[in-house]
Short mmCIF file of C-alpha atoms and ligand atoms in Angstrom, two decimals:
data_model
loop_
_atom_site.label_atom_id
_atom_site.label_comp_id
_atom_site.label_asym_id
_atom_site.label_seq_id
_atom_site.Cartn_x
_atom_site.Cartn_y
_atom_site.Cartn_z
CA MET A 527 0.00 0.00 0.00
CA LEU A 528 1.27 3.43 -0.91
CA PRO A 529 1.03 6.06 1.84
CA TYR A 530 -0.74 9.38 1.26
CA SER A 531 2.69 11.06 1.11
CA ALA A 532 3.46 9.19 -2.15
CA TYR A 533 0.48 10.85 -3.83
CA GLN A 534 1.61 14.23 -2.47
CA GLU A 535 5.16 13.69 -3.74
CA SER A 536 3.90 12.90 -7.19
CA ALA A 537 1.53 15.88 -7.22
CA ASP A 538 4.32 18.21 -6.04
CA PHE A 539 6.56 17.00 -8.87
CA ILE A 540 3.86 17.57 -11.50
CA ARG A 541 2.92 20.97 -10.03
CA GLN A 542 6.52 22.11 -10.40
CA ARG A 543 6.66 20.97 -14.01
CA ILE A 544 3.34 22.44 -15.16
CA GLY A 545 3.80 25.86 -13.56
CA LYS A 546 0.78 28.11 -13.95
CA ARG A 547 -1.53 25.42 -15.37
CA HIS A 548 -4.41 24.28 -13.15
CA PRO A 549 -6.05 21.25 -14.77
CA ARG A 550 -9.79 21.03 -14.25
CA VAL A 551 -10.54 17.93 -16.32
CA LEU A 552 -8.63 14.64 -16.37
CA LEU A 553 -8.99 13.01 -19.77
CA ILE A 554 -7.99 9.34 -19.96
CA LEU A 555 -7.56 8.17 -23.54
CA GLY A 556 -8.08 4.51 -24.34
CA SER A 557 -6.75 2.14 -26.98
CA GLY A 558 -6.32 3.84 -30.36
CA LEU A 559 -7.76 7.10 -28.98
CA GLY A 560 -4.55 8.75 -27.79
CA PHE A 561 -4.37 11.21 -30.70
CA LEU A 562 -6.37 13.86 -28.81
CA GLY A 563 -3.40 14.29 -26.48
CA ASP A 564 -1.38 15.61 -29.43
CA GLU A 565 -3.91 18.41 -29.95
CA VAL A 566 -3.51 20.00 -26.49
CA GLU A 567 -2.45 23.64 -26.67
CA ASP A 568 0.25 25.25 -24.56
CA ALA A 569 1.18 21.69 -23.62
CA VAL A 570 3.65 20.41 -21.08
CA CYS A 571 4.33 16.69 -21.59
CA ILE A 572 5.76 14.50 -18.85
CA ASP A 573 6.63 10.83 -19.39
CA TYR A 574 5.07 8.59 -16.77
CA GLY A 575 8.51 7.12 -16.15
CA ASP A 576 9.77 10.52 -14.91
CA ILE A 577 7.00 11.04 -12.33
CA PRO A 578 7.63 9.64 -8.83
CA HIS A 579 5.51 6.52 -8.19
CA PHE A 580 3.89 6.53 -11.66
CA ARG A 581 4.18 3.31 -13.62
CA PRO A 582 4.86 3.23 -17.36
CA SER A 583 2.08 1.91 -19.63
CA THR A 584 3.25 -1.12 -21.60
CA ALA A 585 0.12 -1.50 -23.76
CA PRO A 586 0.81 -1.21 -27.49
CA ASP A 587 -0.12 2.21 -28.96
CA HIS A 588 -0.25 3.83 -25.54
CA LYS A 589 2.30 6.63 -25.39
CA GLY A 590 2.58 6.67 -21.61
CA ARG A 591 2.73 10.36 -20.91
CA LEU A 592 0.82 13.10 -19.15
CA VAL A 593 -0.05 16.13 -21.28
CA THR A 594 -1.20 19.27 -19.47
CA GLY A 595 -2.54 22.36 -21.24
CA THR A 596 -5.82 23.51 -22.77
CA LEU A 597 -8.36 21.97 -25.16
CA GLU A 598 -11.36 24.06 -26.23
CA GLY A 599 -10.34 26.64 -23.64
CA THR A 600 -10.60 24.14 -20.79
CA GLU A 601 -7.57 23.28 -18.71
CA VAL A 602 -6.95 19.59 -19.07
CA MET A 603 -4.60 16.89 -17.94
CA VAL A 604 -4.53 14.13 -20.52
CA MET A 605 -3.35 10.61 -19.83
CA GLN A 606 -2.09 9.50 -23.20
CA GLY A 607 -2.22 5.84 -22.36
CA ARG A 608 -3.28 4.24 -19.13
CA MET A 609 -2.26 1.27 -17.01
CA HIS A 610 -4.26 -1.94 -17.31
CA TYR A 611 -4.72 -4.84 -14.94
CA TYR A 612 -3.69 -7.23 -17.74
CA GLU A 613 -0.27 -5.55 -17.86
CA GLY A 614 0.31 -6.84 -14.34
CA TYR A 615 -0.37 -3.59 -12.49
CA SER A 616 -2.33 -3.66 -9.27
CA PRO A 617 -5.63 -1.77 -9.11
CA GLU A 618 -3.94 0.64 -6.69
CA GLU A 619 -1.25 1.40 -9.28
CA ILE A 620 -3.84 1.83 -12.01
CA VAL A 621 -5.75 4.50 -10.07
CA PHE A 622 -2.68 6.31 -8.73
CA PRO A 623 -2.83 9.06 -11.40
CA VAL A 624 -6.52 9.71 -10.70
CA ARG A 625 -5.79 10.41 -7.05
CA VAL A 626 -2.83 12.59 -7.94
CA ALA A 627 -5.13 14.51 -10.30
CA LYS A 628 -7.45 15.08 -7.35
CA LEU A 629 -4.59 16.61 -5.38
CA LEU A 630 -3.87 18.87 -8.36
CA GLY A 631 -7.43 20.22 -8.19
CA VAL A 632 -9.09 18.21 -10.97
CA GLU A 633 -12.90 18.26 -10.70
CA TYR A 634 -14.00 16.18 -13.68
CA MET A 635 -12.80 13.06 -15.42
CA ILE A 636 -13.61 11.96 -18.96
CA VAL A 637 -12.59 8.33 -19.22
CA THR A 638 -12.64 6.69 -22.63
CA ASN A 639 -12.07 3.19 -23.91
CA ALA A 640 -12.44 0.85 -26.81
CA ALA A 641 -15.00 -1.87 -26.14
CA GLY A 642 -16.79 -4.77 -27.73
CA ALA A 643 -20.54 -4.41 -28.21
CA ILE A 644 -22.48 -7.03 -26.24
CA ASN A 645 -25.83 -5.43 -27.00
CA LYS A 646 -26.84 -6.72 -30.41
CA SER A 647 -28.66 -3.51 -31.32
CA TYR A 648 -25.36 -1.60 -31.15
CA GLN A 649 -23.15 -1.07 -34.20
CA VAL A 650 -19.40 -0.78 -34.60
CA GLY A 651 -18.56 2.93 -34.41
CA ASP A 652 -21.28 3.73 -31.84
CA LEU A 653 -20.24 5.77 -28.83
CA MET A 654 -21.69 4.44 -25.58
CA LEU A 655 -22.16 6.84 -22.70
CA ILE A 656 -21.52 4.68 -19.66
CA ARG A 657 -24.50 4.63 -17.30
CA ASP A 658 -23.01 2.11 -14.90
CA HIS A 659 -20.51 -0.73 -14.76
CA ILE A 660 -20.24 -4.31 -13.57
CA ARG A 661 -16.96 -5.60 -12.13
CA ILE A 662 -17.21 -9.09 -10.78
CA MET A 663 -13.60 -10.04 -11.60
CA GLY A 664 -10.46 -8.29 -10.39
CA GLU A 665 -10.34 -6.75 -6.92
CA SER A 666 -11.50 -3.24 -6.00
CA PRO A 667 -8.90 -0.45 -6.19
CA LEU A 668 -10.23 0.60 -2.76
CA ARG A 669 -9.23 -2.71 -1.15
CA GLY A 670 -6.73 -2.39 1.71
CA GLU A 671 -6.21 0.46 4.12
CA ASN A 672 -8.53 3.36 3.33
CA LEU A 673 -6.95 6.77 2.83
CA PRO A 674 -9.63 9.04 4.34
CA GLN A 675 -8.05 12.08 2.66
CA PHE A 676 -9.55 10.73 -0.56
CA GLY A 677 -12.87 9.36 0.63
CA PRO A 678 -14.79 7.09 3.00
CA ARG A 679 -14.15 3.41 3.68
CA PHE A 680 -17.55 2.41 2.32
CA CYS A 681 -18.08 4.43 -0.77
CA ASP A 682 -21.50 4.91 -2.38
CA MET A 683 -21.51 3.91 -6.06
CA THR A 684 -25.01 5.07 -7.05
CA THR A 685 -23.75 7.81 -9.38
CA THR A 686 -20.25 6.64 -10.29
CA TYR A 687 -20.95 8.03 -13.76
CA ASP A 688 -22.39 11.52 -13.30
CA PRO A 689 -25.97 11.72 -14.65
CA ALA A 690 -25.71 15.44 -15.48
CA LEU A 691 -22.49 14.96 -17.48
CA ARG A 692 -24.04 12.03 -19.33
CA GLU A 693 -27.12 14.09 -20.18
CA MET A 694 -24.85 16.89 -21.41
CA ALA A 695 -22.82 14.50 -23.59
CA GLY A 696 -26.00 12.95 -25.02
CA ARG A 697 -27.39 16.37 -25.91
CA LEU A 698 -24.11 17.43 -27.56
CA ALA A 699 -23.86 14.16 -29.49
CA ASP A 700 -27.41 14.64 -30.81
CA LYS A 701 -26.50 18.16 -31.92
CA LEU A 702 -23.44 16.78 -33.73
CA GLY A 703 -25.55 14.04 -35.34
CA LEU A 704 -23.53 11.24 -33.71
CA ARG A 705 -24.95 7.79 -33.00
CA THR A 706 -24.73 7.24 -29.27
CA GLN A 707 -26.02 4.63 -26.85
CA THR A 708 -26.32 4.67 -23.09
CA GLY A 709 -25.40 1.44 -21.40
CA VAL A 710 -23.57 -0.71 -18.89
CA TYR A 711 -19.86 -1.44 -19.24
CA PHE A 712 -18.98 -4.98 -18.25
CA TYR A 713 -15.39 -5.35 -17.12
CA PHE A 714 -13.24 -8.33 -18.12
CA PRO A 715 -9.63 -8.48 -16.91
CA GLY A 716 -8.17 -9.69 -20.23
CA PRO A 717 -5.73 -9.63 -21.95
CA GLN A 718 -7.44 -12.35 -23.97
CA PHE A 719 -10.74 -11.37 -25.54
CA GLU A 720 -13.77 -13.03 -24.02
CA THR A 721 -15.19 -16.39 -25.01
CA PRO A 722 -18.62 -16.35 -26.64
CA ALA A 723 -20.04 -18.01 -23.51
CA GLU A 724 -18.61 -15.22 -21.33
CA ILE A 725 -20.32 -12.66 -23.54
CA VAL A 726 -23.65 -14.48 -23.17
CA LEU A 727 -23.11 -14.39 -19.40
CA ALA A 728 -22.32 -10.65 -19.47
CA ARG A 729 -25.44 -9.93 -21.55
CA THR A 730 -27.59 -11.99 -19.20
CA LEU A 731 -26.26 -9.99 -16.26
CA GLY A 732 -27.07 -6.66 -17.90
CA GLY A 733 -23.88 -5.71 -19.74
CA ASP A 734 -24.03 -3.75 -23.01
CA ALA A 735 -20.31 -3.47 -23.78
CA ALA A 736 -17.23 -5.48 -22.78
CA GLY A 737 -13.88 -3.91 -21.98
CA MET A 738 -10.64 -4.31 -20.06
CA SER A 739 -10.26 -0.93 -18.35
CA THR A 740 -12.10 2.06 -16.89
CA VAL A 741 -13.84 0.55 -13.85
CA TYR A 742 -10.81 1.03 -11.60
CA GLU A 743 -10.32 4.67 -12.53
CA ALA A 744 -14.06 5.41 -12.29
CA THR A 745 -14.26 3.79 -8.84
CA ALA A 746 -11.31 5.79 -7.52
CA ALA A 747 -12.62 9.02 -9.05
CA ASN A 748 -16.01 8.44 -7.43
CA HIS A 749 -14.33 7.71 -4.10
CA CYS A 750 -12.43 11.01 -4.13
CA GLY A 751 -15.28 13.12 -5.50
CA ILE A 752 -14.23 13.61 -9.13
CA ARG A 753 -17.32 13.70 -11.37
CA THR A 754 -16.98 11.21 -14.20
CA LEU A 755 -18.15 10.93 -17.78
CA GLY A 756 -17.38 7.55 -19.35
CA VAL A 757 -17.37 7.08 -23.13
CA SER A 758 -16.86 3.70 -24.80
CA LEU A 759 -16.22 3.37 -28.51
CA MET A 760 -17.64 0.16 -29.96
CA THR A 761 -14.68 -1.09 -31.98
CA ASN A 762 -16.15 -4.54 -32.63
CA MET A 763 -19.12 -6.72 -31.89
CA ALA A 764 -18.19 -8.82 -28.84
CA ALA A 765 -17.00 -12.41 -29.22
CA GLY A 766 -19.49 -14.86 -30.65
CA ILE A 767 -21.95 -12.33 -32.02
CA LEU A 768 -20.55 -12.47 -35.54
CA MET A 769 -18.49 -15.63 -35.06
CA GLN A 770 -15.46 -13.82 -36.45
CA PRO A 771 -12.10 -13.83 -34.68
CA LEU A 772 -11.19 -10.57 -32.85
CA SER A 773 -7.82 -8.86 -32.86
CA GLY A 774 -6.08 -5.85 -31.37
CA GLU A 775 -5.47 -4.61 -34.92
CA GLU A 776 -9.21 -4.59 -35.60
CA VAL A 777 -9.76 -2.57 -32.42
CA ASN A 778 -7.16 0.02 -33.42
CA ALA A 779 -8.43 0.25 -37.00
CA ALA A 780 -12.00 0.89 -35.76
CA ALA A 781 -10.71 3.50 -33.31
CA ALA A 782 -8.87 5.25 -36.15
CA ARG A 783 -12.06 5.30 -38.24
CA ALA A 784 -13.99 6.87 -35.36
CA LYS A 785 -11.40 9.59 -34.81
CA ASP A 786 -13.57 12.45 -36.08
CA SER A 787 -16.76 11.63 -34.19
CA PHE A 788 -14.88 10.80 -31.01
CA THR A 789 -12.88 14.03 -31.20
CA ALA A 790 -15.97 16.12 -31.94
CA LEU A 791 -17.84 14.77 -28.92
CA ILE A 792 -14.96 15.12 -26.47
CA ARG A 793 -14.18 18.64 -27.70
CA ALA A 794 -17.84 19.67 -27.40
CA CYS A 795 -17.95 18.33 -23.84
CA LEU A 796 -14.76 20.13 -22.89
CA GLN A 797 -16.14 23.38 -24.28
CA GLU A 798 -19.12 23.07 -21.92
CA MET A 799 -16.88 22.20 -18.98
CA ARG A 800 -14.96 25.46 -19.31
CA GLY A 801 -14.75 27.06 -15.88
N1 LIG B 2266 -13.61 -7.14 -25.33
C1 LIG B 2266 -12.86 -6.56 -24.37
N2 LIG B 2266 -12.19 -5.44 -24.57
C2 LIG B 2266 -12.27 -4.86 -25.77
C3 LIG B 2266 -13.04 -5.40 -26.82
C4 LIG B 2266 -13.75 -6.61 -26.58
O1 LIG B 2266 -14.45 -7.16 -27.45
N3 LIG B 2266 -12.89 -4.58 -27.89
C5 LIG B 2266 -12.10 -3.56 -27.49
N4 LIG B 2266 -11.71 -3.72 -26.22
#
């Protein structure tokens, strides 16, 4: 378990490097979606490896750096690449940057990911606004000693994904003419894709999309009072729906195709989150 002072040390280091910038929104970019980090203005980039207690991201196509600056006039801190459980990181390590962001004054988090559509009415390319999640595998990032500076031991999860932010994103997506869904993200630890039988199980339990990230960060953000918007890009129909093999290349290719709609929605949200 990392002590509270580790989070403070990390925040102090970042504060020194970013100078006058005061990030308001933490933007976590998922697989194939890191390009938005390159569009940040007045940017200061810090490699995860340089920040005390941060862990490098080893996932392919994740740059592994923190970009702080402005997007659409909103002060942001962008995680260009995140840590995943399947890389061998502990849930505590995965959420470390979220808690550091809290110490830096971040109020909102937009967490994004690539996901497989479990709901058969969804299409590849749809953006799903996350209404809730299901994590029945992989332990909670809040397991172990509670750090009361961040939040209570028993943390309410009723509005882990902020209803007002979701309503705002839905309204903006409609205005932009984007196809969006609202649904439940079902977490699988990976790194292998799911079996068709696991996808049937997830659908039976109420899942609409399957993915290997996000639930840790959203749980920690909720615990420490950061309001969260979760956006999943459907990069493929989940295993067994089309009886076609899945691959990481397919996920990245679908993410690249969705670049414009994804960027438009995130930018529109950031514009509305301007302080
Ligand atoms: N399953 C889990 N994670 C994913 C998928 C999937 O089908 N597609 C993109 N990320």
